Amino acid sequence: ALRLWSGCLIHEVALGSYDVATIAGIRLSTPLRTAVDLALFENHPAGMDALTRLSRAESLKCPPATITAALKAQGRMPHKLEAIKRVDSLSSRPEPRPC
């Protein structure tokens, strides 16, 4: 349970089989699902840095065009157009500083 002042938000969604991967017996959201969630729900600079890193990591295979396609494939949902605009803005973002 999160305390009201934690600064964290929880979004409960139903994940499909393409949204989840199992690594070492642990179920995790895929990089693409994580990128879609960041685009939809995170406008904070740290979240945009994470989205930028995800989209530029060739090994994760979720460049901006793939993230945009995944967003467009969703049905009607709040913040979808803003999320697509965030993804479109990734190409003009500088490389985030190392963590």
GROMACS .gro file of C-alpha atoms in nm:
model
   99
    1ALA     CA    1   0.000   0.000   0.000
    2LEU     CA    2   0.123   0.347  -0.083
    3ARG     CA    3   0.098   0.635   0.158
    4LEU     CA    4  -0.082   0.939   0.021
    5TRP     CA    5   0.233   1.152   0.039
    6SER     CA    6   0.462   0.897  -0.134
    7GLY     CA    7   0.449   1.079  -0.466
    8CYS     CA    8   0.383   0.749  -0.647
    9LEU     CA    9   0.091   0.668  -0.873
   10ILE     CA   10  -0.052   0.324  -0.937
   11HIS     CA   11  -0.232   0.240  -1.260
   12GLU     CA   12  -0.405  -0.095  -1.266
   13VAL     CA   13  -0.444  -0.248  -1.611
   14ALA     CA   14  -0.507  -0.593  -1.756
   15LEU     CA   15  -0.191  -0.717  -1.927
   16GLY     CA   16  -0.206  -0.935  -2.235
   17SER     CA   17   0.034  -1.214  -2.325
   18TYR     CA   18   0.245  -0.972  -2.535
   19ASP     CA   19   0.280  -0.735  -2.239
   20VAL     CA   20   0.456  -0.981  -2.006
   21ALA     CA   21   0.787  -1.168  -2.021
   22THR     CA   22   0.922  -1.421  -1.773
   23ILE     CA   23   1.290  -1.387  -1.688
   24ALA     CA   24   1.446  -1.621  -1.431
   25GLY     CA   25   1.097  -1.715  -1.317
   26ILE     CA   26   0.990  -1.356  -1.257
   27ARG     CA   27   0.706  -1.204  -1.459
   28LEU     CA   28   0.791  -0.855  -1.585
   29SER     CA   29   0.634  -0.613  -1.826
   30THR     CA   30   0.808  -0.610  -2.163
   31PRO     CA   31   1.020  -0.310  -2.263
   32LEU     CA   32   0.752  -0.207  -2.514
   33ARG     CA   33   0.475  -0.224  -2.252
   34THR     CA   34   0.691  -0.019  -2.014
   35ALA     CA   35   0.758   0.238  -2.288
   36VAL     CA   36   0.384   0.266  -2.364
   37ASP     CA   37   0.306   0.315  -1.993
   38LEU     CA   38   0.577   0.580  -1.959
   39ALA     CA   39   0.445   0.763  -2.264
   40LEU     CA   40   0.088   0.750  -2.133
   41PHE     CA   41   0.139   0.836  -1.770
   42GLU     CA   42   0.474   1.004  -1.714
   43ASN     CA   43   0.547   1.364  -1.808
   44HIS     CA   44   0.810   1.419  -1.539
   45PRO     CA   45   1.166   1.478  -1.672
   46ALA     CA   46   1.293   1.154  -1.511
   47GLY     CA   47   1.015   0.958  -1.681
   48MET     CA   48   1.092   1.119  -2.015
   49ASP     CA   49   1.461   1.032  -1.966
   50ALA     CA   50   1.363   0.669  -1.903
   51LEU     CA   51   1.142   0.669  -2.214
   52THR     CA   52   1.424   0.820  -2.418
   53ARG     CA   53   1.669   0.552  -2.298
   54LEU     CA   54   1.420   0.272  -2.371
   55SER     CA   55   1.355   0.401  -2.721
   56ARG     CA   56   1.727   0.430  -2.803
   57ALA     CA   57   1.842   0.095  -2.663
   58GLU     CA   58   1.866  -0.118  -2.977
   59SER     CA   59   1.867  -0.441  -2.776
   60LEU     CA   60   1.518  -0.363  -2.637
   61LYS     CA   61   1.367  -0.329  -2.985
   62CYS     CA   62   1.121  -0.051  -2.911
   63PRO     CA   63   1.215   0.252  -3.121
   64PRO     CA   64   0.974   0.548  -3.130
   65ALA     CA   65   0.791   0.415  -3.439
   66THR     CA   66   0.715   0.088  -3.258
   67ILE     CA   67   0.597   0.270  -2.944
   68THR     CA   68   0.373   0.494  -3.155
   69ALA     CA   69   0.229   0.193  -3.338
   70ALA     CA   70   0.155   0.023  -3.004
   71LEU     CA   71  -0.020   0.337  -2.878
   72LYS     CA   72  -0.226   0.371  -3.195
   73ALA     CA   73  -0.329   0.005  -3.171
   74GLN     CA   74  -0.491   0.073  -2.833
   75GLY     CA   75  -0.861   0.149  -2.826
   76ARG     CA   76  -0.992   0.477  -2.694
   77MET     CA   77  -0.802   0.574  -2.384
   78PRO     CA   78  -0.723   0.888  -2.185
   79HIS     CA   79  -0.396   1.067  -2.266
   80LYS     CA   80  -0.336   0.871  -2.588
   81LEU     CA   81  -0.279   1.177  -2.811
   82GLU     CA   82  -0.050   1.337  -2.553
   83ALA     CA   83   0.146   1.011  -2.532
   84ILE     CA   84   0.194   1.001  -2.909
   85LYS     CA   85   0.319   1.362  -2.897
   86ARG     CA   86   0.565   1.268  -2.620
   87VAL     CA   87   0.700   0.982  -2.830
   88ASP     CA   88   0.725   1.210  -3.135
   89SER     CA   89   0.933   1.451  -2.927
   90LEU     CA   90   1.194   1.187  -2.839
   91SER     CA   91   1.402   1.247  -3.152
   92SER     CA   92   1.470   1.606  -3.046
   93ARG     CA   93   1.563   1.518  -2.687
   94PRO     CA   94   1.931   1.519  -2.596
   95GLU     CA   95   2.092   1.204  -2.461
   96PRO     CA   96   1.993   1.174  -2.092
   97ARG     CA   97   2.269   1.196  -1.833
   98PRO     CA   98   2.388   0.863  -1.693
   99CYS     CA   99   2.203   0.739  -1.386
   0.00000   0.00000   0.00000
